[in-house]
PDB file of C-alpha atoms in Angstrom:
ATOM      1  CA  MET X   7     -20.351   0.465 -87.339  1.00 47.00           C
ATOM      2  CA  ALA X   8     -17.845   2.730 -85.847  1.00 66.00           C
ATOM      3  CA  VAL X   9     -14.881   0.348 -87.073  1.00 77.00           C
ATOM      4  CA  LYS X  10     -12.744   2.964 -90.127  1.00 84.00           C
ATOM      5  CA  THR X  11      -9.816   0.344 -90.816  1.00 89.00           C
ATOM      6  CA  ALA X  12     -10.810  -3.326 -91.537  1.00 91.00           C
ATOM      7  CA  PHE X  13      -8.591  -6.195 -90.359  1.00 94.00           C
ATOM      8  CA  SER X  14      -8.522  -9.638 -90.701  1.00 95.00           C
ATOM      9  CA  ARG X  15      -7.865 -12.647 -89.182  1.00 95.00           C
ATOM     10  CA  HIS X  16      -4.657 -13.103 -90.767  1.00 96.00           C
ATOM     11  CA  GLU X  17      -4.093  -9.795 -89.475  1.00 97.00           C
ATOM     12  CA  PHE X  18      -4.734 -10.557 -85.847  1.00 97.00           C
ATOM     13  CA  SER X  19      -2.342 -13.621 -85.887  1.00 97.00           C
ATOM     14  CA  ASP X  20       0.522 -11.211 -86.481  1.00 96.00           C
ATOM     15  CA  ILE X  21      -0.179  -9.204 -83.902  1.00 97.00           C
ATOM     16  CA  LEU X  22      -0.827 -11.297 -81.611  1.00 97.00           C
ATOM     17  CA  SER X  23       1.736 -13.610 -81.660  1.00 96.00           C
ATOM     18  CA  HIS X  24       3.718 -10.821 -79.960  1.00 97.00           C
ATOM     19  CA  TYR X  25       1.847 -11.131 -76.991  1.00 98.00           C
ATOM     20  CA  ASN X  26       1.126 -14.341 -74.286  1.00 97.00           C
ATOM     21  CA  LEU X  27      -2.634 -14.261 -74.598  1.00 98.00           C
ATOM     22  CA  GLY X  28      -2.913 -17.567 -75.881  1.00 97.00           C
ATOM     23  CA  ALA X  29      -3.575 -18.644 -80.100  1.00 95.00           C
ATOM     24  CA  TYR X  30      -6.093 -16.540 -82.325  1.00 97.00           C
ATOM     25  CA  LEU X  31      -9.642 -18.057 -82.920  1.00 97.00           C
ATOM     26  CA  ASP X  32     -12.163 -15.331 -83.987  1.00 97.00           C
ATOM     27  CA  PHE X  33     -12.966 -11.466 -83.370  1.00 97.00           C
ATOM     28  CA  ALA X  34     -15.348  -8.673 -83.983  1.00 96.00           C
ATOM     29  CA  PRO X  35     -16.279  -4.741 -84.502  1.00 94.00           C
ATOM     30  CA  ILE X  36     -17.144  -2.940 -81.844  1.00 90.00           C
ATOM     31  CA  ALA X  37     -20.520  -1.369 -82.836  1.00 80.00           C
ATOM     32  CA  HIS X  38     -19.964   1.891 -80.770  1.00 72.00           C
ATOM     33  CA  GLY X  39     -17.761   4.435 -80.396  1.00 62.00           C
ATOM     34  CA  SER X  40     -17.330   6.946 -82.745  1.00 67.00           C
ATOM     35  CA  VAL X  41     -13.502   7.388 -83.507  1.00 85.00           C
ATOM     36  CA  GLN X  42     -11.792   4.887 -82.428  1.00 92.00           C
ATOM     37  CA  THR X  43     -11.944   1.754 -84.250  1.00 94.00           C
ATOM     38  CA  ASN X  44     -12.536  -1.680 -81.537  1.00 95.00           C
ATOM     39  CA  PHE X  45     -12.921  -5.256 -81.993  1.00 96.00           C
ATOM     40  CA  PHE X  46     -13.812  -8.316 -79.694  1.00 97.00           C
ATOM     41  CA  LEU X  47     -10.766 -10.362 -79.835  1.00 98.00           C
ATOM     42  CA  TRP X  48     -11.280 -14.519 -78.931  1.00 98.00           C
ATOM     43  CA  THR X  49      -8.404 -16.190 -77.946  1.00 98.00           C
ATOM     44  CA  THR X  50      -7.404 -19.997 -76.839  1.00 98.00           C
ATOM     45  CA  GLN X  51      -7.232 -18.028 -73.509  1.00 98.00           C
ATOM     46  CA  GLY X  52     -10.379 -15.807 -73.599  1.00 97.00           C
ATOM     47  CA  ARG X  53     -12.017 -12.779 -74.892  1.00 98.00           C
ATOM     48  CA  PHE X  54     -10.562  -9.561 -75.610  1.00 98.00           C
ATOM     49  CA  VAL X  55     -10.724  -6.147 -76.255  1.00 97.00           C
ATOM     50  CA  PHE X  56      -8.552  -4.863 -79.383  1.00 97.00           C
ATOM     51  CA  ARG X  57      -8.136  -0.800 -80.018  1.00 97.00           C
ATOM     52  CA  TYR X  58      -6.845   1.159 -83.245  1.00 97.00           C
ATOM     53  CA  TYR X  59      -6.187   4.627 -82.697  1.00 97.00           C
ATOM     54  CA  GLU X  60      -7.259   6.177 -85.491  1.00 95.00           C
ATOM     55  CA  ASN X  61      -6.152   9.694 -84.647  1.00 93.00           C
ATOM     56  CA  ARG X  62      -4.060   9.268 -81.628  1.00 96.00           C
ATOM     57  CA  SER X  63       0.005   9.612 -81.122  1.00 97.00           C
ATOM     58  CA  ILE X  64       1.721   7.019 -80.459  1.00 97.00           C
ATOM     59  CA  GLY X  65       2.332   9.671 -77.329  1.00 98.00           C
ATOM     60  CA  SER X  66      -0.873  10.789 -76.208  1.00 98.00           C
ATOM     61  CA  VAL X  67      -1.647   6.083 -77.172  1.00 98.00           C
ATOM     62  CA  LEU X  68       1.050   5.851 -74.013  1.00 98.00           C
ATOM     63  CA  PHE X  69      -0.274   8.808 -72.073  1.00 98.00           C
ATOM     64  CA  GLU X  70      -3.968   6.918 -71.945  1.00 98.00           C
ATOM     65  CA  SER X  71      -1.154   4.104 -70.970  1.00 98.00           C
ATOM     66  CA  GLN X  72       0.483   5.512 -67.924  1.00 98.00           C
ATOM     67  CA  VAL X  73      -3.484   6.256 -66.818  1.00 98.00           C
ATOM     68  CA  ILE X  74      -4.344   2.752 -66.839  1.00 98.00           C
ATOM     69  CA  GLN X  75      -0.649   0.953 -65.649  1.00 98.00           C
ATOM     70  CA  TYR X  76      -1.547   4.388 -62.663  1.00 98.00           C
ATOM     71  CA  LEU X  77      -5.043   3.777 -61.854  1.00 98.00           C
ATOM     72  CA  LYS X  78      -5.029  -0.296 -62.248  1.00 98.00           C
ATOM     73  CA  ASP X  79      -2.105  -0.052 -59.465  1.00 98.00           C
ATOM     74  CA  HIS X  80      -4.262   2.220 -56.992  1.00 98.00           C
ATOM     75  CA  GLN X  81      -7.187  -0.797 -56.931  1.00 98.00           C
ATOM     76  CA  TYR X  82      -9.422   1.379 -59.357  1.00 98.00           C
ATOM     77  CA  PRO X  83     -12.255   0.000 -61.026  1.00 98.00           C
ATOM     78  CA  CYS X  84     -11.122  -0.074 -65.253  1.00 98.00           C
ATOM     79  CA  PRO X  85      -9.906  -2.483 -67.626  1.00 98.00           C
ATOM     80  CA  ALA X  86      -5.874  -3.163 -68.008  1.00 98.00           C
ATOM     81  CA  ALA X  87      -3.952  -3.104 -70.549  1.00 98.00           C
ATOM     82  CA  LEU X  88      -2.306  -5.615 -71.600  1.00 98.00           C
ATOM     83  CA  LYS X  89       2.056  -5.613 -71.573  1.00 98.00           C
ATOM     84  CA  ASN X  90       3.193  -7.688 -75.356  1.00 98.00           C
ATOM     85  CA  ARG X  91       6.272  -9.665 -74.101  1.00 97.00           C
ATOM     86  CA  GLN X  92       8.564  -6.885 -74.718  1.00 97.00           C
ATOM     87  CA  GLY X  93       6.001  -5.103 -71.450  1.00 97.00           C
ATOM     88  CA  GLU X  94       4.905  -2.911 -73.390  1.00 97.00           C
ATOM     89  CA  ALA X  95       1.086  -1.583 -73.449  1.00 98.00           C
ATOM     90  CA  VAL X  96       1.499   0.189 -76.541  1.00 98.00           C
ATOM     91  CA  GLY X  97       2.463  -1.626 -80.093  1.00 97.00           C
ATOM     92  CA  LEU X  98       2.518  -0.135 -83.364  1.00 96.00           C
ATOM     93  CA  TYR X  99       0.469  -1.625 -87.190  1.00 95.00           C
ATOM     94  CA  HIS X 100       0.871   0.139 -90.118  1.00 93.00           C
ATOM     95  CA  GLU X 101       1.958   3.574 -88.074  1.00 94.00           C
ATOM     96  CA  LYS X 102      -0.447   3.861 -86.023  1.00 97.00           C
ATOM     97  CA  PRO X 103      -0.573   2.656 -81.801  1.00 98.00           C
ATOM     98  CA  TYR X 104      -3.081  -0.135 -80.659  1.00 98.00           C
ATOM     99  CA  ILE X 105      -3.558  -1.391 -76.998  1.00 98.00           C
ATOM    100  CA  ILE X 106      -5.281  -4.586 -76.209  1.00 98.00           C
ATOM    101  CA  PHE X 107      -7.803  -4.482 -73.205  1.00 98.00           C
ATOM    102  CA  GLU X 108      -8.515  -6.925 -70.195  1.00 97.00           C
ATOM    103  CA  PHE X 109     -12.389  -8.653 -71.510  1.00 98.00           C
ATOM    104  CA  VAL X 110     -14.535  -6.599 -67.460  1.00 97.00           C
ATOM    105  CA  GLU X 111     -18.402  -8.325 -67.757  1.00 96.00           C
ATOM    106  CA  GLY X 112     -21.184  -5.406 -67.937  1.00 96.00           C
ATOM    107  CA  GLN X 113     -23.495  -3.983 -69.401  1.00 95.00           C
ATOM    108  CA  HIS X 114     -24.140  -0.531 -70.584  1.00 94.00           C
ATOM    109  CA  LEU X 115     -27.094   1.404 -69.287  1.00 94.00           C
ATOM    110  CA  GLU X 116     -28.592   4.878 -71.198  1.00 92.00           C
ATOM    111  CA  TYR X 117     -31.274   5.464 -67.825  1.00 93.00           C
ATOM    112  CA  PRO X 118     -28.859   4.499 -64.708  1.00 94.00           C
ATOM    113  CA  ASP X 119     -31.152   4.459 -61.505  1.00 94.00           C
ATOM    114  CA  ASN X 120     -30.103   6.906 -58.379  1.00 94.00           C
ATOM    115  CA  LEU X 121     -28.030   4.437 -56.908  1.00 96.00           C
ATOM    116  CA  GLN X 122     -26.350   3.855 -59.675  1.00 96.00           C
ATOM    117  CA  LYS X 123     -26.063   7.764 -60.771  1.00 96.00           C
ATOM    118  CA  LYS X 124     -24.958   7.839 -56.805  1.00 97.00           C
ATOM    119  CA  GLN X 125     -21.989   4.894 -57.426  1.00 97.00           C
ATOM    120  CA  LEU X 126     -20.291   6.376 -60.574  1.00 97.00           C
ATOM    121  CA  ILE X 127     -19.952  10.328 -58.990  1.00 98.00           C
ATOM    122  CA  GLN X 128     -18.348   7.610 -55.986  1.00 98.00           C
ATOM    123  CA  LYS X 129     -16.108   6.526 -58.755  1.00 98.00           C
ATOM    124  CA  VAL X 130     -15.333  10.307 -60.174  1.00 98.00           C
ATOM    125  CA  ALA X 131     -14.144  11.228 -56.590  1.00 98.00           C
ATOM    126  CA  GLN X 132     -11.831   8.525 -56.297  1.00 98.00           C
ATOM    127  CA  LEU X 133     -10.518   8.586 -59.429  1.00 98.00           C
ATOM    128  CA  GLN X 134      -9.204  12.702 -58.658  1.00 98.00           C
ATOM    129  CA  ASN X 135      -8.742  10.643 -54.703  1.00 98.00           C
ATOM    130  CA  ILE X 136      -7.049   8.823 -56.701  1.00 98.00           C
ATOM    131  CA  THR X 137      -4.884  10.587 -59.598  1.00 98.00           C
ATOM    132  CA  ARG X 138      -4.194  14.351 -57.499  1.00 98.00           C
ATOM    133  CA  GLY X 139      -0.973  15.459 -58.064  1.00 96.00           C
ATOM    134  CA  TYR X 140      -0.204  12.979 -60.175  1.00 98.00           C
ATOM    135  CA  LYS X 141       1.145  13.660 -63.744  1.00 98.00           C
ATOM    136  CA  PRO X 142       2.213  11.356 -66.645  1.00 97.00           C
ATOM    137  CA  GLU X 143       5.480  11.613 -68.413  1.00 97.00           C
ATOM    138  CA  ASN X 144       3.230  11.882 -72.113  1.00 98.00           C
ATOM    139  CA  THR X 145       1.341  14.534 -70.299  1.00 98.00           C
ATOM    140  CA  GLY X 146       2.887  17.241 -72.983  1.00 97.00           C
ATOM    141  CA  ASP X 147       1.537  14.318 -75.866  1.00 97.00           C
ATOM    142  CA  ARG X 148      -2.383  14.968 -74.004  1.00 97.00           C
ATOM    143  CA  TRP X 149      -4.586  17.603 -75.090  1.00 97.00           C
ATOM    144  CA  ASN X 150      -4.343  18.955 -71.267  1.00 98.00           C
ATOM    145  CA  TYR X 151      -7.875  20.684 -70.919  1.00 98.00           C
ATOM    146  CA  ASP X 152      -6.599  24.411 -70.016  1.00 98.00           C
ATOM    147  CA  THR X 153      -6.848  27.866 -71.415  1.00 98.00           C
ATOM    148  CA  GLU X 154      -3.665  27.818 -73.378  1.00 98.00           C
ATOM    149  CA  GLN X 155      -5.200  25.075 -74.676  1.00 98.00           C
ATOM    150  CA  CYS X 156      -8.199  25.596 -75.431  1.00 98.00           C
ATOM    151  CA  CYS X 157      -7.084  28.682 -77.188  1.00 98.00           C
ATOM    152  CA  GLU X 158      -5.071  26.485 -79.536  1.00 98.00           C
ATOM    153  CA  LEU X 159      -7.547  24.563 -80.822  1.00 98.00           C
ATOM    154  CA  ALA X 160     -10.194  27.581 -81.143  1.00 98.00           C
ATOM    155  CA  HIS X 161      -7.161  29.486 -82.925  1.00 98.00           C
ATOM    156  CA  ALA X 162      -6.950  26.151 -85.293  1.00 98.00           C
ATOM    157  CA  ALA X 163     -10.779  25.680 -85.563  1.00 97.00           C
ATOM    158  CA  ALA X 164     -10.585  28.935 -86.589  1.00 97.00           C
ATOM    159  CA  LYS X 165      -8.280  28.909 -89.943  1.00 97.00           C
ATOM    160  CA  ARG X 166     -10.150  25.299 -90.747  1.00 97.00           C
ATOM    161  CA  ILE X 167     -13.532  26.898 -90.878  1.00 97.00           C
ATOM    162  CA  GLY X 168     -12.176  30.359 -92.672  1.00 97.00           C
ATOM    163  CA  THR X 169     -15.149  32.305 -92.200  1.00 97.00           C
ATOM    164  CA  PRO X 170     -15.695  35.330 -90.642  1.00 97.00           C
ATOM    165  CA  ASN X 171     -17.940  34.278 -88.243  1.00 97.00           C
ATOM    166  CA  ALA X 172     -15.392  32.022 -86.844  1.00 97.00           C
ATOM    167  CA  GLN X 173     -13.026  34.757 -86.792  1.00 97.00           C
ATOM    168  CA  ALA X 174     -15.090  37.242 -85.542  1.00 98.00           C
ATOM    169  CA  LYS X 175     -15.981  33.263 -82.465  1.00 97.00           C
ATOM    170  CA  LEU X 176     -12.820  32.886 -81.927  1.00 98.00           C
ATOM    171  CA  ALA X 177     -12.428  36.829 -81.068  1.00 98.00           C
ATOM    172  CA  TRP X 178     -15.325  35.662 -78.361  1.00 98.00           C
ATOM    173  CA  LEU X 179     -14.107  33.237 -76.954  1.00 98.00           C
ATOM    174  CA  GLU X 180     -10.326  34.220 -76.541  1.00 98.00           C
ATOM    175  CA  HIS X 181     -11.837  37.475 -74.014  1.00 98.00           C
ATOM    176  CA  GLU X 182     -13.643  34.452 -72.700  1.00 98.00           C
ATOM    177  CA  LEU X 183     -10.899  32.979 -71.089  1.00 98.00           C
ATOM    178  CA  ALA X 184      -9.241  36.250 -70.348  1.00 98.00           C
ATOM    179  CA  GLN X 185     -11.688  37.012 -68.533  1.00 97.00           C
ATOM    180  CA  LEU X 186     -11.305  33.231 -66.125  1.00 98.00           C
ATOM    181  CA  GLN X 187     -10.262  33.205 -62.893  1.00 97.00           C
ATOM    182  CA  LEU X 188      -7.775  30.322 -62.355  1.00 98.00           C
ATOM    183  CA  PRO X 189      -5.227  30.386 -59.583  1.00 97.00           C
ATOM    184  CA  ALA X 190      -2.163  28.151 -59.878  1.00 94.00           C
ATOM    185  CA  SER X 191      -3.040  26.870 -56.387  1.00 95.00           C
ATOM    186  CA  LEU X 192      -6.191  25.374 -57.919  1.00 97.00           C
ATOM    187  CA  PRO X 193      -5.190  21.255 -57.254  1.00 98.00           C
ATOM    188  CA  LYS X 194      -5.100  19.562 -60.660  1.00 98.00           C
ATOM    189  CA  GLY X 195      -4.284  15.369 -61.511  1.00 98.00           C
ATOM    190  CA  ILE X 196      -6.513  12.842 -64.227  1.00 98.00           C
ATOM    191  CA  CYS X 197      -9.803  13.382 -65.208  1.00 98.00           C
ATOM    192  CA  HIS X 198     -11.297  11.372 -67.765  1.00 98.00           C
ATOM    193  CA  CYS X 199     -14.408  13.778 -68.933  1.00 96.00           C
ATOM    194  CA  ASP X 200     -15.873  11.325 -70.678  1.00 95.00           C
ATOM    195  CA  PHE X 201     -19.076   9.423 -68.924  1.00 94.00           C
ATOM    196  CA  HIS X 202     -20.915   8.222 -71.727  1.00 92.00           C
ATOM    197  CA  PHE X 203     -23.388   5.802 -70.390  1.00 92.00           C
ATOM    198  CA  SER X 204     -21.469   3.669 -73.180  1.00 91.00           C
ATOM    199  CA  ASN X 205     -18.215   3.702 -71.462  1.00 94.00           C
ATOM    200  CA  ILE X 206     -19.891   2.766 -67.754  1.00 97.00           C
ATOM    201  CA  LEU X 207     -20.096  -0.717 -67.635  1.00 97.00           C
ATOM    202  CA  PHE X 208     -22.453  -1.738 -64.771  1.00 97.00           C
ATOM    203  CA  LYS X 209     -22.469  -5.582 -63.520  1.00 96.00           C
ATOM    204  CA  ASP X 210     -25.642  -6.962 -61.647  1.00 95.00           C
ATOM    205  CA  GLY X 211     -26.897  -3.919 -61.423  1.00 92.00           C
ATOM    206  CA  GLU X 212     -23.570  -2.077 -59.299  1.00 96.00           C
ATOM    207  CA  PHE X 213     -20.697  -0.393 -60.632  1.00 97.00           C
ATOM    208  CA  ASN X 214     -18.046  -2.895 -62.566  1.00 97.00           C
ATOM    209  CA  ALA X 215     -15.834  -0.822 -64.820  1.00 98.00           C
ATOM    210  CA  LEU X 216     -15.106   2.739 -66.585  1.00 98.00           C
ATOM    211  CA  LEU X 217     -13.964   2.781 -69.974  1.00 96.00           C
ATOM    212  CA  ASP X 218     -12.855   5.403 -73.368  1.00 95.00           C
ATOM    213  CA  PHE X 219      -9.352   6.478 -71.119  1.00 97.00           C
ATOM    214  CA  ASP X 220      -9.319   8.470 -74.953  1.00 95.00           C
ATOM    215  CA  ASP X 221      -9.931  11.676 -74.203  1.00 96.00           C
ATOM    216  CA  ALA X 222      -8.436  12.053 -70.016  1.00 98.00           C
ATOM    217  CA  ASN X 223      -5.940  14.558 -69.336  1.00 98.00           C
ATOM    218  CA  TYR X 224      -4.511  16.719 -67.077  1.00 98.00           C
ATOM    219  CA  THR X 225      -6.456  18.958 -65.995  1.00 98.00           C
ATOM    220  CA  PHE X 226      -8.269  20.339 -61.897  1.00 98.00           C
ATOM    221  CA  LEU X 227      -9.685  18.182 -60.631  1.00 98.00           C
ATOM    222  CA  THR X 228     -12.906  19.973 -60.913  1.00 98.00           C
ATOM    223  CA  TYR X 229     -12.483  19.304 -64.085  1.00 98.00           C
ATOM    224  CA  ASP X 230     -14.634  16.079 -63.551  1.00 98.00           C
ATOM    225  CA  LEU X 231     -17.198  17.436 -61.604  1.00 98.00           C
ATOM    226  CA  VAL X 232     -18.340  20.500 -63.316  1.00 97.00           C
ATOM    227  CA  SER X 233     -18.937  16.945 -66.855  1.00 96.00           C
ATOM    228  CA  LEU X 234     -21.754  15.109 -64.306  1.00 96.00           C
ATOM    229  CA  ILE X 235     -23.382  18.826 -63.188  1.00 95.00           C
ATOM    230  CA  ASN X 236     -26.185  20.191 -66.130  1.00 93.00           C
ATOM    231  CA  LEU X 237     -27.379  23.057 -64.327  1.00 93.00           C
ATOM    232  CA  PHE X 238     -29.851  24.374 -66.732  1.00 95.00           C
ATOM    233  CA  MET X 239     -33.285  23.362 -66.975  1.00 95.00           C
ATOM    234  CA  ALA X 240     -33.914  19.402 -68.871  1.00 92.00           C
ATOM    235  CA  THR X 241     -35.847  21.647 -71.841  1.00 95.00           C
ATOM    236  CA  PHE X 242     -33.347  24.033 -72.503  1.00 96.00           C
ATOM    237  CA  ASP X 243     -31.044  22.671 -74.602  1.00 94.00           C
ATOM    238  CA  TRP X 244     -29.037  22.524 -77.603  1.00 93.00           C
ATOM    239  CA  ASN X 245     -31.959  22.628 -80.604  1.00 93.00           C
ATOM    240  CA  THR X 246     -34.516  24.442 -78.220  1.00 96.00           C
ATOM    241  CA  TRP X 247     -32.594  27.195 -76.856  1.00 96.00           C
ATOM    242  CA  PRO X 248     -33.115  29.938 -79.108  1.00 95.00           C
ATOM    243  CA  ASP X 249     -37.273  29.580 -77.794  1.00 95.00           C
ATOM    244  CA  PHE X 250     -35.889  31.016 -74.554  1.00 96.00           C
ATOM    245  CA  LYS X 251     -35.009  34.777 -74.437  1.00 93.00           C
ATOM    246  CA  GLN X 252     -32.016  36.542 -73.096  1.00 89.00           C
ATOM    247  CA  ASP X 253     -33.433  37.531 -69.887  1.00 89.00           C
ATOM    248  CA  GLU X 254     -35.946  34.194 -69.073  1.00 92.00           C
ATOM    249  CA  HIS X 255     -34.509  32.167 -66.255  1.00 92.00           C
ATOM    250  CA  VAL X 256     -33.013  29.088 -67.378  1.00 95.00           C
ATOM    251  CA  PHE X 257     -31.602  27.604 -64.125  1.00 95.00           C
ATOM    252  CA  ASP X 258     -32.209  24.602 -62.186  1.00 94.00           C
ATOM    253  CA  PHE X 259     -30.076  23.387 -59.825  1.00 95.00           C
ATOM    254  CA  ARG X 260     -31.326  20.779 -57.734  1.00 94.00           C
ATOM    255  CA  GLN X 261     -30.104  17.689 -59.495  1.00 93.00           C
ATOM    256  CA  ALA X 262     -26.528  19.392 -59.995  1.00 95.00           C
ATOM    257  CA  ARG X 263     -26.937  19.758 -56.176  1.00 95.00           C
ATOM    258  CA  ALA X 264     -27.431  16.764 -55.667  1.00 95.00           C
ATOM    259  CA  THR X 265     -23.986  15.537 -57.447  1.00 96.00           C
ATOM    260  CA  VAL X 266     -22.204  18.119 -55.849  1.00 97.00           C
ATOM    261  CA  LEU X 267     -23.162  17.039 -51.726  1.00 96.00           C
ATOM    262  CA  GLU X 268     -22.499  13.301 -53.290  1.00 97.00           C
ATOM    263  CA  TYR X 269     -18.635  13.937 -54.892  1.00 98.00           C
ATOM    264  CA  ASN X 270     -17.993  16.202 -51.363  1.00 97.00           C
ATOM    265  CA  ARG X 271     -18.756  13.131 -49.417  1.00 97.00           C
ATOM    266  CA  HIS X 272     -16.029  10.793 -50.992  1.00 98.00           C
ATOM    267  CA  ARG X 273     -13.215  14.013 -52.469  1.00 98.00           C
ATOM    268  CA  PRO X 274     -13.381  17.474 -50.134  1.00 97.00           C
ATOM    269  CA  LEU X 275     -13.755  20.932 -52.275  1.00 97.00           C
ATOM    270  CA  ASP X 276     -11.274  22.976 -50.552  1.00 96.00           C
ATOM    271  CA  THR X 277     -12.348  26.348 -50.535  1.00 95.00           C
ATOM    272  CA  ASN X 278     -10.222  28.232 -53.599  1.00 96.00           C
ATOM    273  CA  GLU X 279     -12.066  24.885 -55.599  1.00 98.00           C
ATOM    274  CA  LYS X 280     -15.356  26.275 -54.151  1.00 97.00           C
ATOM    275  CA  LYS X 281     -15.020  29.932 -55.466  1.00 96.00           C
ATOM    276  CA  TYR X 282     -13.622  28.583 -59.203  1.00 97.00           C
ATOM    277  CA  LEU X 283     -16.262  26.099 -59.680  1.00 98.00           C
ATOM    278  CA  PHE X 284     -17.553  28.916 -61.307  1.00 98.00           C
ATOM    279  CA  ASP X 285     -14.874  29.232 -63.710  1.00 98.00           C
ATOM    280  CA  VAL X 286     -13.942  25.607 -64.344  1.00 98.00           C
ATOM    281  CA  TYR X 287     -17.469  25.136 -65.347  1.00 98.00           C
ATOM    282  CA  LYS X 288     -17.129  28.201 -68.185  1.00 98.00           C
ATOM    283  CA  LEU X 289     -13.781  26.473 -69.210  1.00 98.00           C
ATOM    284  CA  SER X 290     -15.845  22.539 -70.028  1.00 98.00           C
ATOM    285  CA  ILE X 291     -18.448  25.430 -71.647  1.00 98.00           C
ATOM    286  CA  LEU X 292     -16.083  27.396 -74.236  1.00 98.00           C
ATOM    287  CA  PHE X 293     -14.576  23.540 -74.425  1.00 98.00           C
ATOM    288  CA  ASP X 294     -17.641  22.670 -75.800  1.00 96.00           C
ATOM    289  CA  CYS X 295     -18.045  25.388 -77.868  1.00 96.00           C
ATOM    290  CA  ILE X 296     -14.526  24.341 -80.390  1.00 96.00           C
ATOM    291  CA  TRP X 297     -15.581  20.758 -80.380  1.00 94.00           C
ATOM    292  CA  TYR X 298     -18.675  22.498 -81.975  1.00 95.00           C
ATOM    293  CA  PHE X 299     -17.426  25.828 -83.811  1.00 96.00           C
ATOM    294  CA  GLU X 300     -18.979  25.344 -87.078  1.00 94.00           C
ATOM    295  CA  ARG X 301     -22.936  25.630 -84.947  1.00 93.00           C
ATOM    296  CA  GLY X 302     -24.596  29.033 -85.274  1.00 93.00           C
ATOM    297  CA  SER X 303     -23.597  32.945 -85.650  1.00 96.00           C
ATOM    298  CA  VAL X 304     -21.211  34.246 -83.385  1.00 96.00           C
ATOM    299  CA  SER X 305     -23.987  36.796 -82.281  1.00 96.00           C
ATOM    300  CA  ASP X 306     -25.676  34.714 -80.208  1.00 95.00           C
ATOM    301  CA  PHE X 307     -25.217  30.453 -80.718  1.00 97.00           C
ATOM    302  CA  TYR X 308     -25.706  27.413 -77.442  1.00 97.00           C
ATOM    303  CA  GLU X 309     -22.699  28.078 -74.960  1.00 97.00           C
ATOM    304  CA  ARG X 310     -22.898  32.132 -75.642  1.00 97.00           C
ATOM    305  CA  ARG X 311     -25.729  31.837 -74.666  1.00 97.00           C
ATOM    306  CA  LYS X 312     -25.036  29.693 -71.486  1.00 97.00           C
ATOM    307  CA  ILE X 313     -22.060  31.839 -71.195  1.00 97.00           C
ATOM    308  CA  THR X 314     -24.249  35.144 -70.691  1.00 96.00           C
ATOM    309  CA  TYR X 315     -27.010  34.241 -68.635  1.00 96.00           C
ATOM    310  CA  LEU X 316     -23.760  32.191 -65.954  1.00 96.00           C
ATOM    311  CA  ASP X 317     -22.946  35.928 -66.170  1.00 96.00           C
ATOM    312  CA  SER X 318     -25.261  37.559 -65.621  1.00 94.00           C
ATOM    313  CA  LEU X 319     -26.420  34.350 -62.374  1.00 92.00           C
ATOM    314  CA  SER X 320     -22.367  35.877 -60.818  1.00 92.00           C
ATOM    315  CA  ARG X 321     -19.815  33.905 -59.195  1.00 93.00           C
ATOM    316  CA  ASP X 322     -21.282  34.551 -55.901  1.00 94.00           C
ATOM    317  CA  THR X 323     -24.717  32.890 -56.802  1.00 95.00           C
ATOM    318  CA  PHE X 324     -23.348  30.981 -58.324  1.00 96.00           C
ATOM    319  CA  THR X 325     -21.133  29.728 -55.761  1.00 96.00           C
ATOM    320  CA  ALA X 326     -24.674  29.753 -52.675  1.00 95.00           C
ATOM    321  CA  GLU X 327     -26.754  27.927 -54.992  1.00 94.00           C
ATOM    322  CA  LEU X 328     -25.154  24.959 -55.763  1.00 95.00           C
ATOM    323  CA  PHE X 329     -23.764  24.917 -52.718  1.00 93.00           C
ATOM    324  CA  ALA X 330     -27.174  25.689 -50.091  1.00 86.00           C
ATOM    325  CA  ALA X 331     -28.222  23.554 -48.315  1.00 73.00           C
ATOM    326  CA  PRO X 332     -31.106  20.217 -49.891  1.00 64.00           C
ATOM    327  CA  GLY X 333     -34.197  21.180 -49.249  1.00 57.00           C
TER     328      GLY X 333
END
């Protein structure tokens, strides 16, 4: 269960007294989610979702509320962040921020069918169409996925771990970041960055809402696109990669090509976005390296092997394969 902070009925009654959401009736913890604490709240006006941010600053949560308000203003399907009587969407309780969200009906599908996958891709493209160039007031309070942020987080991870292997991995990562080509002309906006099935709701088989903007940030618009694709064979994964030789062919572009084609229907990529998708994809792998910085020896680990394979493929071949006509 993903509840890190317990709440009593009296505490929820106190919190709800600042809203026009009816009188408190009941609450129940929400099991899914691994970072923040989530509860269902029932009042005389219905059901709501209470999210208590265990490890986010008030500025970071304000960024999230600003993004959600912007999306709701543009009719994007996501739960609204409900405002209290003072017109504020973010509250503080015991010095930690929280938001009360509207409850949206639907089911989490671990294995969506092809039509449902296309609906998700379309909604991701719509998200980037809406937020292109949008930079919320509290953008500086988020981890915005660029090379500078990646380097900063890697330094923090290496310092925290404090081993020679971590320092050597940091040096490798800094070298790889320096090789990326990410021109300032690449369009930016808001990306969600976490399309786990538990963050997507379907109702009667149709896409109904995108949830949990806890990792959303201001970055290259194509970052969400590369988050949706996997260029590697299904048998090549974090726990199987040592079984492959370093010169072995591990790519399978078929599913990635279909994803890019569908995305491009709803948000056509410009020439630069196509040309430098290779670099954004590598940047996403380097961020993955940070989330698992303690995993593996610097000489050969999962994310390093992926970067090595991509380099052997080259940017031009990557682009040609990814944007080739289906066949």
